[in-house]
Coordinates of C-alpha atoms and ligand atoms in Angstrom, one line a residue:
M1 CA -31.2 -33.6 -25.7
N2 CA -28.1 -33.0 -24.1
N3 CA -26.6 -30.6 -21.3
G4 CA -29.8 -29.1 -21.9
H5 CA -28.6 -29.0 -25.5
E6 CA -31.4 -29.7 -28.7
F7 CA -29.2 -31.6 -30.9
S8 CA -26.2 -33.7 -29.1
Y9 CA -22.9 -31.5 -28.7
T10 CA -19.1 -32.6 -27.7
K11 CA -16.1 -31.2 -27.1
A12 CA -14.3 -33.6 -29.6
D13 CA -17.0 -31.9 -31.6
F14 CA -16.3 -28.6 -31.4
T15 CA -12.6 -29.3 -31.5
R16 CA -13.7 -30.6 -35.1
V17 CA -15.8 -27.4 -36.2
V18 CA -12.2 -25.3 -34.6
D19 CA -10.0 -27.8 -37.3
L20 CA -12.3 -27.2 -40.3
I21 CA -12.7 -22.8 -40.1
Y22 CA -9.3 -22.3 -39.6
Q23 CA -8.5 -24.7 -42.5
R24 CA -11.4 -23.4 -44.5
A25 CA -11.2 -19.8 -43.9
G26 CA -7.9 -19.5 -41.7
I27 CA -10.4 -18.0 -38.5
R28 CA -8.9 -19.0 -35.0
L29 CA -11.7 -20.1 -32.5
N30 CA -10.6 -20.0 -29.0
E31 CA -12.3 -22.4 -26.3
S32 CA -15.1 -19.2 -25.2
K33 CA -16.7 -19.8 -28.7
E34 CA -17.9 -22.8 -27.4
Q35 CA -21.2 -21.9 -27.6
M36 CA -21.3 -19.5 -29.8
V37 CA -20.3 -22.5 -32.0
Y38 CA -23.4 -24.5 -31.1
S39 CA -26.3 -21.7 -31.4
R40 CA -24.9 -20.8 -35.0
L41 CA -24.5 -24.4 -36.4
A42 CA -27.9 -25.6 -34.6
R43 CA -29.5 -23.8 -37.2
R44 CA -28.0 -25.9 -39.9
L45 CA -29.0 -28.9 -37.9
R46 CA -32.6 -28.4 -37.5
A47 CA -32.2 -27.1 -41.6
L48 CA -31.0 -30.7 -42.7
Q49 CA -32.6 -32.2 -40.2
I50 CA -29.3 -33.7 -38.6
D51 CA -29.4 -34.5 -35.0
T52 CA -26.3 -34.3 -33.9
F53 CA -23.3 -32.3 -34.2
G54 CA -21.1 -35.5 -34.6
G55 CA -23.8 -36.6 -37.9
Y56 CA -23.2 -33.0 -39.2
L57 CA -19.8 -32.8 -39.4
R58 CA -19.7 -36.6 -40.5
Y59 CA -22.3 -35.3 -43.5
L60 CA -19.5 -32.4 -44.5
E61 CA -16.4 -34.5 -44.6
Q62 CA -18.3 -36.7 -46.4
H63 CA -19.3 -34.7 -49.3
P64 CA -16.0 -32.2 -49.6
D65 CA -18.0 -30.6 -52.9
S66 CA -20.9 -30.1 -51.1
A67 CA -22.4 -26.0 -50.6
E68 CA -23.0 -27.1 -47.4
W69 CA -19.3 -26.3 -46.7
Q70 CA -20.3 -22.5 -47.8
Q71 CA -23.3 -22.7 -45.6
F72 CA -20.9 -23.9 -43.0
T73 CA -18.5 -21.1 -43.3
N74 CA -20.9 -18.3 -43.1
A75 CA -22.3 -19.4 -40.3
L76 CA -19.3 -18.9 -38.2
T77 CA -18.0 -15.5 -39.5
T78 CA -18.7 -12.6 -37.7
N79 CA -20.1 -9.9 -39.7
L80 CA -20.1 -6.8 -37.9
T81 CA -19.6 -3.8 -39.4
S82 CA -21.4 -0.3 -40.2
F83 CA -21.5 3.1 -41.5
F84 CA -18.2 5.0 -41.7
R85 CA -16.6 3.4 -38.9
E86 CA -13.3 4.2 -37.7
A87 CA -14.6 7.8 -38.8
H88 CA -10.9 8.6 -39.1
H89 CA -9.9 6.5 -42.2
F90 CA -12.1 8.2 -44.6
D91 CA -10.8 11.5 -44.0
I92 CA -7.3 10.1 -44.9
L93 CA -8.7 8.4 -47.7
A94 CA -10.3 11.6 -48.8
A95 CA -7.6 13.0 -49.0
Q96 CA -5.3 10.9 -50.3
M97 CA -7.9 10.5 -53.3
Q98 CA -7.8 14.5 -53.4
D99 CA -3.6 13.6 -53.6
S100 CA -3.7 11.7 -56.7
N101 CA -3.6 11.9 -60.1
A102 CA -4.6 8.0 -60.7
R103 CA -7.7 7.5 -63.2
P104 CA -9.2 5.9 -62.1
F105 CA -8.4 5.9 -58.4
R106 CA -8.7 1.8 -57.4
I107 CA -9.4 0.7 -53.8
W108 CA -10.0 -3.0 -52.8
C109 CA -11.9 -3.6 -49.5
S110 CA -11.2 -7.3 -48.9
A111 CA -13.9 -7.8 -45.6
S112 CA -16.4 -5.7 -46.8
S113 CA -19.3 -7.9 -45.1
T114 CA -22.3 -6.7 -45.7
G115 CA -21.5 -3.8 -47.6
E116 CA -22.0 -1.1 -44.9
E117 CA -18.3 -0.3 -45.4
P118 CA -17.2 -0.4 -49.9
Y119 CA -20.6 2.5 -49.5
S120 CA -18.9 4.5 -47.4
L121 CA -15.8 4.6 -49.9
A122 CA -17.8 5.1 -52.3
M123 CA -19.9 8.3 -50.6
T124 CA -16.1 9.5 -49.7
A125 CA -15.5 9.2 -53.0
F126 CA -18.3 11.2 -54.0
E127 CA -17.3 14.2 -51.7
A128 CA -13.6 13.9 -52.5
Y129 CA -14.2 14.6 -55.8
Q130 CA -17.4 16.7 -55.9
S131 CA -18.7 14.7 -58.7
A132 CA -21.6 13.2 -60.1
N133 CA -19.0 10.8 -61.3
P134 CA -16.7 9.9 -59.5
P135 CA -12.7 8.3 -61.3
V136 CA -12.9 5.5 -59.0
E137 CA -13.3 1.8 -58.8
I138 CA -13.5 -0.3 -55.9
I139 CA -13.8 -4.1 -55.3
A140 CA -15.6 -5.1 -52.0
S141 CA -15.1 -9.0 -51.3
D142 CA -15.7 -11.4 -48.6
L143 CA -15.8 -14.8 -48.2
D144 CA -19.1 -15.3 -46.7
T145 CA -21.7 -15.2 -49.9
H146 CA -24.6 -14.5 -47.7
V147 CA -23.4 -10.8 -46.4
L148 CA -22.1 -10.1 -50.1
E149 CA -25.8 -10.6 -51.1
T150 CA -26.9 -8.3 -48.6
A151 CA -24.1 -5.9 -50.1
M152 CA -24.9 -6.3 -53.2
Q153 CA -28.5 -5.5 -52.6
G154 CA -27.3 -2.1 -50.7
I155 CA -30.9 -2.0 -48.5
Y156 CA -30.6 -1.4 -44.9
A157 CA -33.2 -1.0 -42.3
L158 CA -33.0 2.7 -41.2
E159 CA -31.4 2.5 -37.7
K160 CA -28.3 1.8 -39.7
L161 CA -28.1 5.3 -40.6
E162 CA -28.5 7.1 -37.5
K163 CA -25.3 8.8 -37.1
M164 CA -24.7 9.7 -40.6
S165 CA -25.6 13.7 -41.4
L166 CA -28.6 14.8 -43.3
E167 CA -26.2 15.5 -46.1
R168 CA -25.1 12.4 -46.9
K169 CA -28.5 10.3 -46.0
R170 CA -29.9 12.5 -48.5
G171 CA -27.1 12.5 -50.7
F172 CA -27.2 8.6 -50.9
F173 CA -29.9 6.9 -49.9
L174 CA -33.8 6.7 -51.0
K175 CA -36.5 6.1 -48.3
G176 CA -38.4 3.2 -48.8
K177 CA -42.6 3.2 -48.7
D178 CA -45.3 0.6 -47.9
E179 CA -44.1 -2.5 -47.7
R180 CA -40.0 -0.9 -47.9
A181 CA -40.9 1.1 -45.3
G182 CA -38.9 1.5 -42.8
K183 CA -35.7 0.8 -45.0
V184 CA -33.5 2.7 -47.1
R185 CA -32.0 1.7 -50.6
V186 CA -28.2 3.2 -51.4
K187 CA -28.7 5.2 -54.6
K188 CA -27.8 3.5 -57.8
A189 CA -25.1 5.9 -58.8
V190 CA -22.8 4.6 -55.8
R191 CA -24.1 1.2 -56.3
D192 CA -22.4 1.5 -59.7
L193 CA -19.0 2.3 -58.4
L194 CA -19.1 -1.1 -57.2
E195 CA -17.9 -4.7 -58.0
F196 CA -18.2 -7.1 -55.9
R197 CA -16.5 -10.5 -55.7
Q198 CA -16.2 -14.0 -53.4
I199 CA -12.6 -14.0 -52.4
N200 CA -11.0 -16.1 -49.4
L201 CA -8.0 -14.3 -48.2
L202 CA -6.5 -17.6 -47.3
D203 CA -6.8 -18.9 -51.0
Q204 CA -3.3 -19.0 -52.7
R205 CA -4.5 -16.9 -55.8
W206 CA -7.5 -13.6 -55.4
P207 CA -9.4 -13.0 -58.4
L208 CA -7.8 -9.6 -58.7
D209 CA -5.9 -7.8 -61.5
G210 CA -3.9 -4.6 -61.6
L211 CA -2.6 -2.3 -58.2
F212 CA -4.7 -0.4 -56.0
D213 CA -3.5 2.8 -54.5
A214 CA -5.9 1.4 -51.2
I215 CA -6.7 -1.4 -49.7
F216 CA -9.1 -1.9 -46.9
C217 CA -8.5 -4.7 -44.6
R218 CA -10.1 -3.9 -41.0
N219 CA -11.2 -5.8 -38.6
V220 CA -10.3 -9.4 -40.0
M221 CA -7.2 -9.9 -39.1
I222 CA -7.8 -9.9 -35.7
Y223 CA -8.9 -13.8 -37.0
F224 CA -5.9 -15.1 -38.3
D225 CA -2.8 -16.0 -36.1
Q226 CA 0.3 -14.3 -37.5
P227 CA 1.9 -16.7 -39.3
T228 CA -1.3 -16.1 -41.7
Q229 CA -1.7 -12.6 -41.3
R230 CA 1.8 -12.2 -42.8
V231 CA 1.1 -14.5 -45.8
I232 CA -1.8 -12.1 -46.7
L233 CA 0.1 -8.7 -45.6
E234 CA 2.7 -9.6 -48.3
K235 CA 0.7 -10.5 -50.7
M236 CA -1.6 -7.0 -50.3
G237 CA 1.5 -5.3 -50.0
R238 CA 2.7 -6.6 -53.8
L239 CA -1.0 -5.4 -54.9
L240 CA -0.8 -1.7 -53.7
K241 CA 0.9 1.1 -55.7
P242 CA 4.1 2.9 -55.0
N243 CA 2.8 5.2 -53.4
G244 CA -0.4 2.9 -52.1
L245 CA -2.4 2.7 -48.3
L246 CA -2.7 0.0 -46.5
Y247 CA -5.9 0.6 -44.4
V248 CA -6.5 -1.6 -40.8
G249 CA -8.9 -2.1 -38.4
H250 CA -8.8 -0.3 -34.8
S251 CA -7.1 -3.7 -32.4
E252 CA -4.8 -4.7 -35.5
N253 CA -1.1 -3.0 -36.4
L254 CA 1.5 -4.2 -38.6
H255 CA 4.6 -3.7 -36.1
F256 CA 5.2 -7.1 -36.5
M257 CA 6.1 -6.4 -40.7
S258 CA 8.1 -3.3 -40.1
E259 CA 10.4 -4.4 -43.0
W260 CA 7.3 -4.5 -45.6
F261 CA 4.9 -1.5 -44.2
Q262 CA 5.6 1.2 -42.0
S263 CA 2.9 3.5 -40.1
C264 CA 1.9 7.3 -41.6
G265 CA -1.2 7.9 -39.1
K266 CA -3.3 6.4 -37.1
T267 CA -3.8 2.4 -38.5
T268 CA -2.8 3.4 -41.7
Y269 CA 0.7 1.8 -43.8
M270 CA 2.3 2.4 -47.0
L271 CA 5.0 0.4 -48.3
T272 CA 8.8 0.6 -47.0
D273 CA 11.5 1.3 -49.7
L274 CA 12.8 -2.0 -49.2
A275 CA 9.3 -3.2 -49.2
K276 CA 8.9 -1.2 -53.0
M277 CA 12.9 -2.4 -53.3
S278 CA 12.3 -5.5 -53.4
W279 CA 8.8 -5.5 -55.2
G280 CA 10.1 -3.3 -58.1
K281 CA 8.6 -1.0 -57.6
K282 CA 10.9 2.2 -57.2
Ligands
SAM301 C1 -16.0 -8.5 -38.5 S1 -16.3 -8.8 -39.7 C2 -15.4 -6.3 -39.9 C3 -16.1 -5.8 -41.6 C4 -15.5 -4.4 -41.6 N1 -13.9 -4.7 -42.6 C5 -15.3 -3.8 -41.1 O1 -14.6 -3.4 -40.0 O2 -16.5 -3.3 -41.3 C6 -15.0 -9.6 -40.4 C7 -15.6 -9.7 -42.2 O3 -13.8 -11.0 -42.0 C8 -15.0 -11.6 -43.0 N2 -13.6 -12.8 -43.2 C9 -13.8 -13.8 -41.9 N3 -12.8 -14.7 -42.7 C10 -12.8 -14.4 -44.1 C11 -11.3 -14.9 -45.1 N4 -10.7 -16.0 -44.7 N5 -11.6 -14.1 -46.6 C12 -12.4 -12.7 -46.8 N6 -13.0 -12.8 -45.5 C13 -12.9 -13.2 -44.5 C14 -15.9 -12.2 -42.3 O4 -16.9 -12.8 -43.0 C15 -17.1 -10.5 -42.1 O5 -18.0 -10.6 -43.0

């Protein structure tokens, strides 16, 4: 035991974790996260039967190709999300779809967590096109493989739908019975609009083809420092169609990128003329 902890955990261990997750995922953890890091990684030490943080970090460093790196990353991401979170974006998106001739209308949801966000995008498509087969393609990606697995299944606790209209609940979900009581599953037609991929926004190359009408990058940029945000946002700008929109989270803004993006609604951005010209999109 150490300071009431089950595993030995020093300040130097915390600093090492901060460096490693920054290198791997671009995530900046500040001093206030010291206890959070302990409790998230203690589970990994227990699973591997390693009894000090120093030992765990040595194990990672001595095994650069180990699958444990993914577990380490998964443990340190914050995955909070909900259906139709920041609801104004779904109204803007519905209007964007209705004005668009794009077939298919292509969306990249770049930090899709457990799936509530990309499924909300798909539901918006059904409503905007008033069609059982909307001409929409959604790529949903995240760095964290655990949340991607949950998202692919599309199974949620009934309480997650508390704030949703009855019409949406009935239209887009199936209620579980017997051992699945208390759970709902997103209907297949909705799931079929989505394709899932693991993408680290920090990677130089993203496995994506073509341009997008809409890119959702919400509530992930806050974990990155400004130089990292700039690199990611410029790359996203290059992936937008000339009239495409970039949607960011409620506490994120792109004022520091005003040469590239201009605001066109609450936390919604379009490319500036300068950006379109530099990227040959005009
Ligand atoms: C707080 S959640 C936001 C989920 C959703 N976009 C929303 O706004 O509700 C942040 C997500 O970003 C993901 N993430 C963190 N670092 C990432 C990276 N470097 N590349 C891709 N995704 C990352 C996390 O795994 C997590 O699922």
